[in-house]
Amino acid sequence: MNEIRNKNIKWWISIGSFVFLFSFIFVFAYAKMSFIVKGVKILAEIEQGPNEKITEVKGNAKNAIFLSLNGREIFIEKDGNFKENISTLPGYGVVMLVARDKFGNVAEKKFEVVGEQGAESIAFDNKEVINN
């Protein structure tokens, strides 16, 4: 009887050890691979001073390999930071950021910008400068 009890204790200890080991491996693997599940994220802000024609868009695109601002690709640093200046036109405008990671996940962030009506503005269209 004592031999059976010792065998049961050994069995329970080995099962408990395996459960703990596999749980630890699962948690570690999830922590290292969670970027696949979470996908790409954009944290951005837009700064536009009063009576200024240039607006600065800056932020961080986590896990992104491609980032576009209004359809134009912009540079991303290794840690995901970016900073880009754009020209604003008088009136209502939309600034759109689109980020993509290496697995095809896409994130978008949209800003609405209102420019001063009385300020001069410059718009760039295909390498041609148009002054208003």
CSV table of N, CA and C in Angstrom, one decimal:
chain,number,residue,atom,x,y,z
A,1,MET,N,0.8,-1.2,0.0
A,1,MET,CA,0.0,0.0,0.0
A,1,MET,C,0.9,1.3,0.0
A,2,ASN,N,1.9,1.2,0.8
A,2,ASN,CA,2.8,2.4,0.9
A,2,ASN,C,3.5,2.6,-0.5
A,3,GLU,N,3.8,1.5,-1.2
A,3,GLU,CA,4.5,1.6,-2.5
A,3,GLU,C,3.5,2.3,-3.5
A,4,ILE,N,2.2,1.9,-3.4
A,4,ILE,CA,1.3,2.5,-4.3
A,4,ILE,C,1.1,4.0,-4.0
A,5,ARG,N,1.1,4.4,-2.8
A,5,ARG,CA,1.0,5.8,-2.4
A,5,ARG,C,2.2,6.6,-2.9
A,6,ASN,N,3.4,6.0,-2.7
A,6,ASN,CA,4.6,6.7,-3.2
A,6,ASN,C,4.6,6.9,-4.7
A,7,LYS,N,4.1,5.8,-5.4
A,7,LYS,CA,3.9,5.9,-6.9
A,7,LYS,C,3.0,7.0,-7.3
A,8,ASN,N,1.9,7.1,-6.6
A,8,ASN,CA,0.9,8.1,-6.9
A,8,ASN,C,1.5,9.5,-6.6
A,9,ILE,N,2.2,9.7,-5.6
A,9,ILE,CA,2.8,11.0,-5.3
A,9,ILE,C,3.8,11.4,-6.4
A,10,LYS,N,4.6,10.4,-6.8
A,10,LYS,CA,5.6,10.6,-7.9
A,10,LYS,C,4.9,11.0,-9.2
A,11,TRP,N,3.8,10.3,-9.4
A,11,TRP,CA,3.0,10.5,-10.7
A,11,TRP,C,2.4,11.9,-10.6
A,12,TRP,N,1.8,12.3,-9.5
A,12,TRP,CA,1.2,13.7,-9.4
A,12,TRP,C,2.3,14.8,-9.5
A,13,ILE,N,3.5,14.5,-8.9
A,13,ILE,CA,4.6,15.5,-9.0
A,13,ILE,C,5.0,15.6,-10.5
A,14,SER,N,5.2,14.5,-11.2
A,14,SER,CA,5.6,14.6,-12.6
A,14,SER,C,4.5,15.3,-13.4
A,15,ILE,N,3.3,15.0,-13.2
A,15,ILE,CA,2.2,15.6,-14.0
A,15,ILE,C,2.2,17.1,-13.7
A,16,GLY,N,2.3,17.5,-12.4
A,16,GLY,CA,2.3,18.9,-12.1
A,16,GLY,C,3.5,19.6,-12.7
A,17,SER,N,4.7,19.0,-12.7
A,17,SER,CA,5.8,19.6,-13.3
A,17,SER,C,5.7,19.8,-14.8
A,18,PHE,N,5.1,18.8,-15.5
A,18,PHE,CA,4.8,18.9,-16.9
A,18,PHE,C,3.8,20.1,-17.2
A,19,VAL,N,2.8,20.1,-16.4
A,19,VAL,CA,1.8,21.2,-16.6
A,19,VAL,C,2.4,22.6,-16.4
A,20,PHE,N,3.2,22.7,-15.4
A,20,PHE,CA,3.9,24.0,-15.1
A,20,PHE,C,4.9,24.3,-16.2
A,21,LEU,N,5.6,23.3,-16.7
A,21,LEU,CA,6.6,23.6,-17.8
A,21,LEU,C,5.9,24.0,-19.1
A,22,PHE,N,4.9,23.3,-19.5
A,22,PHE,CA,4.2,23.6,-20.7
A,22,PHE,C,3.4,25.0,-20.6
A,23,SER,N,2.9,25.3,-19.4
A,23,SER,CA,2.3,26.6,-19.2
A,23,SER,C,3.3,27.7,-19.3
A,24,PHE,N,4.5,27.5,-18.7
A,24,PHE,CA,5.5,28.5,-18.8
A,24,PHE,C,6.0,28.7,-20.3
A,25,ILE,N,6.1,27.6,-21.0
A,25,ILE,CA,6.5,27.7,-22.5
A,25,ILE,C,5.4,28.4,-23.2
A,26,PHE,N,4.2,28.1,-23.0
A,26,PHE,CA,3.1,28.8,-23.7
A,26,PHE,C,3.0,30.3,-23.4
A,27,VAL,N,3.2,30.7,-22.2
A,27,VAL,CA,3.2,32.1,-21.8
A,27,VAL,C,4.4,32.8,-22.4
A,28,PHE,N,5.5,32.2,-22.4
A,28,PHE,CA,6.7,32.8,-23.0
A,28,PHE,C,6.6,33.0,-24.5
A,29,ALA,N,6.1,31.9,-25.1
A,29,ALA,CA,5.9,32.0,-26.6
A,29,ALA,C,4.8,33.1,-27.0
A,30,TYR,N,3.8,33.2,-26.2
A,30,TYR,CA,2.8,34.2,-26.4
A,30,TYR,C,3.3,35.6,-26.2
A,31,ALA,N,4.1,35.8,-25.2
A,31,ALA,CA,4.8,37.1,-25.0
A,31,ALA,C,5.7,37.5,-26.1
A,32,LYS,N,6.4,36.6,-26.7
A,32,LYS,CA,7.3,36.9,-27.8
A,32,LYS,C,6.6,37.1,-29.1
A,33,MET,N,5.5,36.4,-29.3
A,33,MET,CA,4.8,36.4,-30.6
A,33,MET,C,3.5,37.3,-30.5
A,34,SER,N,3.3,38.0,-29.5
A,34,SER,CA,2.1,38.8,-29.4
A,34,SER,C,1.9,39.9,-30.4
A,35,PHE,N,3.0,40.3,-31.0
A,35,PHE,CA,3.0,41.4,-32.0
A,35,PHE,C,2.2,40.9,-33.3
A,36,ILE,N,2.2,39.5,-33.5
A,36,ILE,CA,1.4,39.0,-34.6
A,36,ILE,C,-0.1,39.1,-34.3
A,37,VAL,N,-0.5,38.9,-33.1
A,37,VAL,CA,-1.9,39.0,-32.7
A,37,VAL,C,-2.4,40.4,-32.6
A,38,LYS,N,-1.5,41.3,-32.1
A,38,LYS,CA,-1.9,42.7,-31.9
A,38,LYS,C,-1.9,43.5,-33.2
A,39,GLY,N,-1.0,43.1,-34.1
A,39,GLY,CA,-1.0,43.8,-35.4
A,39,GLY,C,-0.3,45.1,-35.3
A,40,VAL,N,-0.6,46.0,-36.2
A,40,VAL,CA,0.1,47.3,-36.3
A,40,VAL,C,-0.8,48.4,-35.6
A,41,LYS,N,-0.1,49.3,-34.9
A,41,LYS,CA,-0.8,50.4,-34.2
A,41,LYS,C,-0.2,51.7,-34.5
A,42,ILE,N,-1.0,52.8,-34.7
A,42,ILE,CA,-0.5,54.1,-35.0
A,42,ILE,C,-0.9,55.0,-33.8
A,43,LEU,N,0.1,55.6,-33.2
A,43,LEU,CA,-0.1,56.7,-32.2
A,43,LEU,C,0.5,57.9,-32.9
A,44,ALA,N,-0.4,58.9,-33.2
A,44,ALA,CA,0.1,60.1,-33.9
A,44,ALA,C,-0.6,61.3,-33.4
A,45,GLU,N,0.0,62.5,-33.6
A,45,GLU,CA,-0.6,63.7,-33.2
A,45,GLU,C,-0.2,64.7,-34.4
A,46,ILE,N,-1.0,65.7,-34.5
A,46,ILE,CA,-0.8,66.7,-35.5
A,46,ILE,C,-0.7,68.1,-34.8
A,47,GLU,N,0.3,68.9,-35.2
A,47,GLU,CA,0.5,70.2,-34.6
A,47,GLU,C,0.4,71.2,-35.7
A,48,GLN,N,-0.5,72.1,-35.5
A,48,GLN,CA,-0.7,73.2,-36.5
A,48,GLN,C,-0.8,74.5,-35.7
A,49,GLY,N,0.1,75.4,-35.8
A,49,GLY,CA,0.1,76.7,-35.1
A,49,GLY,C,-0.9,77.6,-35.8
A,50,PRO,N,-1.3,78.7,-35.1
A,50,PRO,CA,-2.2,79.6,-35.8
A,50,PRO,C,-1.5,80.4,-36.9
A,51,ASN,N,-2.2,80.6,-38.0
A,51,ASN,CA,-1.6,81.4,-39.1
A,51,ASN,C,-0.4,80.7,-39.8
A,52,GLU,N,-0.3,79.4,-39.6
A,52,GLU,CA,0.9,78.7,-40.2
A,52,GLU,C,0.4,77.9,-41.4
A,53,LYS,N,1.2,77.8,-42.4
A,53,LYS,CA,0.9,77.0,-43.6
A,53,LYS,C,1.4,75.6,-43.5
A,54,ILE,N,2.3,75.4,-42.7
A,54,ILE,CA,2.9,74.0,-42.5
A,54,ILE,C,2.4,73.4,-41.3
A,55,THR,N,2.0,72.1,-41.4
A,55,THR,CA,1.5,71.3,-40.3
A,55,THR,C,2.4,70.1,-40.1
A,56,GLU,N,2.7,69.8,-38.9
A,56,GLU,CA,3.7,68.7,-38.6
A,56,GLU,C,2.9,67.6,-38.0
A,57,VAL,N,3.1,66.4,-38.7
A,57,VAL,CA,2.5,65.2,-38.2
A,57,VAL,C,3.6,64.3,-37.7
A,58,LYS,N,3.5,63.9,-36.4
A,58,LYS,CA,4.5,63.0,-35.8
A,58,LYS,C,3.9,62.0,-34.9
A,59,GLY,N,4.6,60.9,-34.7
A,59,GLY,CA,4.1,59.9,-33.8
A,59,GLY,C,4.9,58.6,-33.9
A,60,ASN,N,4.2,57.5,-33.6
A,60,ASN,CA,4.9,56.2,-33.6
A,60,ASN,C,3.9,55.2,-34.3
A,61,ALA,N,4.5,54.4,-35.2
A,61,ALA,CA,3.8,53.3,-35.9
A,61,ALA,C,4.4,52.0,-35.4
A,62,LYS,N,3.8,51.4,-34.4
A,62,LYS,CA,4.3,50.2,-33.8
A,62,LYS,C,4.1,49.0,-34.7
A,63,ASN,N,5.2,48.2,-35.0
A,63,ASN,CA,5.2,47.0,-35.8
A,63,ASN,C,5.0,47.3,-37.3
A,64,ALA,N,5.1,48.5,-37.7
A,64,ALA,CA,4.8,48.8,-39.1
A,64,ALA,C,6.1,48.7,-40.0
A,65,ILE,N,6.0,48.3,-41.2
A,65,ILE,CA,7.1,48.3,-42.2
A,65,ILE,C,6.8,49.3,-43.3
A,66,PHE,N,5.5,49.7,-43.4
A,66,PHE,CA,5.2,50.7,-44.4
A,66,PHE,C,4.2,51.7,-43.8
A,67,LEU,N,4.4,53.0,-44.1
A,67,LEU,CA,3.6,54.1,-43.6
A,67,LEU,C,3.4,55.1,-44.7
A,68,SER,N,2.1,55.4,-44.9
A,68,SER,CA,1.9,56.5,-45.9
A,68,SER,C,1.0,57.6,-45.3
A,69,LEU,N,1.3,58.8,-45.8
A,69,LEU,CA,0.6,60.0,-45.3
A,69,LEU,C,-0.1,60.6,-46.6
A,70,ASN,N,-1.4,60.5,-46.6
A,70,ASN,CA,-2.2,61.0,-47.8
A,70,ASN,C,-1.7,60.3,-49.0
A,71,GLY,N,-1.4,59.0,-49.0
A,71,GLY,CA,-1.0,58.2,-50.1
A,71,GLY,C,0.4,58.2,-50.5
A,72,ARG,N,1.2,59.0,-49.8
A,72,ARG,CA,2.7,59.1,-50.1
A,72,ARG,C,3.5,58.4,-49.0
A,73,GLU,N,4.4,57.5,-49.3
A,73,GLU,CA,5.2,56.8,-48.3
A,73,GLU,C,6.1,57.8,-47.6
A,74,ILE,N,6.2,57.6,-46.2
A,74,ILE,CA,7.1,58.4,-45.4
A,74,ILE,C,8.0,57.5,-44.7
A,75,PHE,N,9.1,58.0,-44.2
A,75,PHE,CA,10.2,57.3,-43.6
A,75,PHE,C,9.8,57.0,-42.1
A,76,ILE,N,10.1,55.7,-41.7
A,76,ILE,CA,9.9,55.3,-40.3
A,76,ILE,C,11.2,54.9,-39.8
A,77,GLU,N,11.5,55.4,-38.5
A,77,GLU,CA,12.8,55.0,-37.9
A,77,GLU,C,12.6,53.5,-37.4
A,78,LYS,N,13.8,53.0,-36.9
A,78,LYS,CA,13.7,51.6,-36.5
A,78,LYS,C,12.8,51.3,-35.3
A,79,ASP,N,12.7,52.3,-34.4
A,79,ASP,CA,11.7,52.2,-33.3
A,79,ASP,C,10.3,52.5,-33.6
A,80,GLY,N,10.0,52.9,-34.9
A,80,GLY,CA,8.7,53.2,-35.3
A,80,GLY,C,8.3,54.7,-35.3
A,81,ASN,N,9.2,55.5,-34.9
A,81,ASN,CA,8.9,57.0,-34.8
A,81,ASN,C,8.9,57.6,-36.2
A,82,PHE,N,8.1,58.5,-36.5
A,82,PHE,CA,8.0,59.3,-37.7
A,82,PHE,C,7.7,60.7,-37.5
A,83,LYS,N,8.1,61.6,-38.4
A,83,LYS,CA,7.8,63.0,-38.3
A,83,LYS,C,7.8,63.5,-39.8
A,84,GLU,N,6.7,64.2,-40.1
A,84,GLU,CA,6.6,64.7,-41.5
A,84,GLU,C,5.8,66.0,-41.5
A,85,ASN,N,6.3,66.9,-42.3
A,85,ASN,CA,5.6,68.2,-42.5
A,85,ASN,C,4.8,68.2,-43.8
A,86,ILE,N,3.6,68.8,-43.7
A,86,ILE,CA,2.8,68.9,-44.9
A,86,ILE,C,2.2,70.3,-45.0
A,87,SER,N,1.9,70.7,-46.2
A,87,SER,CA,1.3,72.0,-46.4
A,87,SER,C,-0.2,71.9,-46.3
A,88,THR,N,-0.8,72.9,-45.6
A,88,THR,CA,-2.2,72.9,-45.5
A,88,THR,C,-2.8,74.0,-46.3
A,89,LEU,N,-4.0,73.7,-46.9
A,89,LEU,CA,-4.7,74.6,-47.7
A,89,LEU,C,-5.8,75.3,-46.9
A,90,PRO,N,-6.2,76.5,-47.3
A,90,PRO,CA,-7.3,77.1,-46.5
A,90,PRO,C,-8.6,76.3,-46.6
A,91,GLY,N,-9.3,76.2,-45.5
A,91,GLY,CA,-10.6,75.4,-45.5
A,91,GLY,C,-10.3,74.1,-44.8
A,92,TYR,N,-11.3,73.2,-45.1
A,92,TYR,CA,-11.3,71.9,-44.5
A,92,TYR,C,-10.4,70.9,-45.3
A,93,GLY,N,-9.6,70.1,-44.5
A,93,GLY,CA,-8.8,69.1,-45.2
A,93,GLY,C,-8.7,67.9,-44.3
A,94,VAL,N,-8.4,66.8,-44.9
A,94,VAL,CA,-8.2,65.5,-44.2
A,94,VAL,C,-6.8,65.0,-44.4
A,95,VAL,N,-6.2,64.6,-43.3
A,95,VAL,CA,-4.9,64.0,-43.3
A,95,VAL,C,-5.0,62.5,-42.9
A,96,MET,N,-4.6,61.6,-43.8
A,96,MET,CA,-4.8,60.2,-43.6
A,96,MET,C,-3.5,59.4,-43.4
A,97,LEU,N,-3.3,58.7,-42.3
A,97,LEU,CA,-2.1,57.9,-42.1
A,97,LEU,C,-2.6,56.4,-42.3
A,98,VAL,N,-1.8,55.7,-43.1
A,98,VAL,CA,-2.1,54.2,-43.2
A,98,VAL,C,-0.8,53.5,-43.0
A,99,ALA,N,-0.8,52.5,-42.1
A,99,ALA,CA,0.3,51.7,-41.7
A,99,ALA,C,0.0,50.2,-42.0
A,100,ARG,N,1.1,49.5,-42.5
A,100,ARG,CA,0.9,48.1,-42.8
A,100,ARG,C,2.1,47.3,-42.1
A,101,ASP,N,1.9,46.2,-41.6
A,101,ASP,CA,3.0,45.3,-41.0
A,101,ASP,C,3.3,44.2,-42.0
A,102,LYS,N,4.3,43.4,-41.7
A,102,LYS,CA,4.8,42.4,-42.6
A,102,LYS,C,3.8,41.2,-42.8
A,103,PHE,N,2.8,41.2,-42.0
A,103,PHE,CA,1.8,40.1,-42.1
A,103,PHE,C,0.5,40.6,-42.8
A,104,GLY,N,0.5,41.8,-43.3
A,104,GLY,CA,-0.6,42.4,-44.1
A,104,GLY,C,-1.6,43.1,-43.2
A,105,ASN,N,-1.5,43.2,-41.9
A,105,ASN,CA,-2.4,43.9,-41.1
A,105,ASN,C,-2.3,45.4,-41.4
A,106,VAL,N,-3.4,46.1,-41.4
A,106,VAL,CA,-3.5,47.5,-41.8
A,106,VAL,C,-4.2,48.3,-40.7
A,107,ALA,N,-3.6,49.5,-40.4
A,107,ALA,CA,-4.2,50.4,-39.4
A,107,ALA,C,-4.3,51.8,-40.1
A,108,GLU,N,-5.4,52.5,-39.8
A,108,GLU,CA,-5.6,53.8,-40.4
A,108,GLU,C,-5.8,54.8,-39.3
A,109,LYS,N,-5.4,56.0,-39.5
A,109,LYS,CA,-5.7,57.1,-38.5
A,109,LYS,C,-6.0,58.3,-39.4
A,110,LYS,N,-7.1,59.0,-39.1
A,110,LYS,CA,-7.6,60.1,-39.9
A,110,LYS,C,-7.6,61.4,-39.0
A,111,PHE,N,-7.1,62.5,-39.5
A,111,PHE,CA,-7.2,63.8,-38.9
A,111,PHE,C,-7.9,64.7,-39.8
A,112,GLU,N,-8.7,65.6,-39.2
A,112,GLU,CA,-9.4,66.6,-39.9
A,112,GLU,C,-8.8,68.0,-39.6
A,113,VAL,N,-8.4,68.7,-40.6
A,113,VAL,CA,-7.6,70.0,-40.4
A,113,VAL,C,-8.4,71.1,-41.0
A,114,VAL,N,-8.5,72.2,-40.3
A,114,VAL,CA,-9.2,73.4,-40.9
A,114,VAL,C,-8.1,74.5,-41.0
A,115,GLY,N,-7.9,75.0,-42.2
A,115,GLY,CA,-6.9,76.0,-42.4
A,115,GLY,C,-7.5,77.4,-42.4
A,116,GLU,N,-6.7,78.4,-42.2
A,116,GLU,CA,-7.2,79.8,-42.1
A,116,GLU,C,-7.5,80.2,-43.6
A,117,GLN,N,-8.6,80.9,-43.7
A,117,GLN,CA,-9.1,81.4,-45.0
A,117,GLN,C,-8.2,82.5,-45.6
A,118,GLY,N,-7.7,83.4,-44.8
A,118,GLY,CA,-6.9,84.5,-45.3
A,118,GLY,C,-5.5,84.2,-45.6
A,119,ALA,N,-5.0,83.1,-45.2
A,119,ALA,CA,-3.5,82.8,-45.3
A,119,ALA,C,-3.2,82.3,-46.7
A,120,GLU,N,-2.0,82.6,-47.2
A,120,GLU,CA,-1.6,82.1,-48.5
A,120,GLU,C,-1.3,80.6,-48.3
A,121,SER,N,-1.4,79.8,-49.4
A,121,SER,CA,-1.1,78.4,-49.3
A,121,SER,C,-0.4,77.9,-50.6
A,122,ILE,N,0.3,76.8,-50.4
A,122,ILE,CA,1.0,76.2,-51.5
A,122,ILE,C,0.6,74.7,-51.6
A,123,ALA,N,0.2,74.3,-52.8
A,123,ALA,CA,-0.2,72.9,-53.0
A,123,ALA,C,0.8,72.3,-54.0
A,124,PHE,N,1.2,71.0,-53.7
A,124,PHE,CA,2.1,70.3,-54.6
A,124,PHE,C,1.4,69.3,-55.3
A,125,ASP,N,1.5,69.3,-56.7
A,125,ASP,CA,0.7,68.3,-57.5
A,125,ASP,C,1.7,67.8,-58.5
A,126,ASN,N,2.2,66.6,-58.4
A,126,ASN,CA,3.1,65.9,-59.3
A,126,ASN,C,4.3,66.7,-59.6
A,127,LYS,N,5.1,67.3,-58.9
A,127,LYS,CA,6.3,68.0,-59.1
A,127,LYS,C,6.0,69.4,-59.6
A,128,GLU,N,4.7,69.8,-59.7
A,128,GLU,CA,4.4,71.2,-60.2
A,128,GLU,C,3.9,72.0,-59.0
A,129,VAL,N,4.4,73.2,-58.8
A,129,VAL,CA,4.0,74.0,-57.6
A,129,VAL,C,2.9,75.0,-58.1
A,130,ILE,N,1.9,75.0,-57.3
A,130,ILE,CA,0.7,75.8,-57.6
A,130,ILE,C,0.6,76.8,-56.5
A,131,ASN,N,0.7,78.1,-56.7
A,131,ASN,CA,0.5,79.1,-55.7
A,131,ASN,C,-0.9,79.7,-55.8
A,132,ASN,N,-1.6,79.8,-54.6
A,132,ASN,CA,-2.9,80.4,-54.6
A,132,ASN,C,-2.8,81.8,-54.0
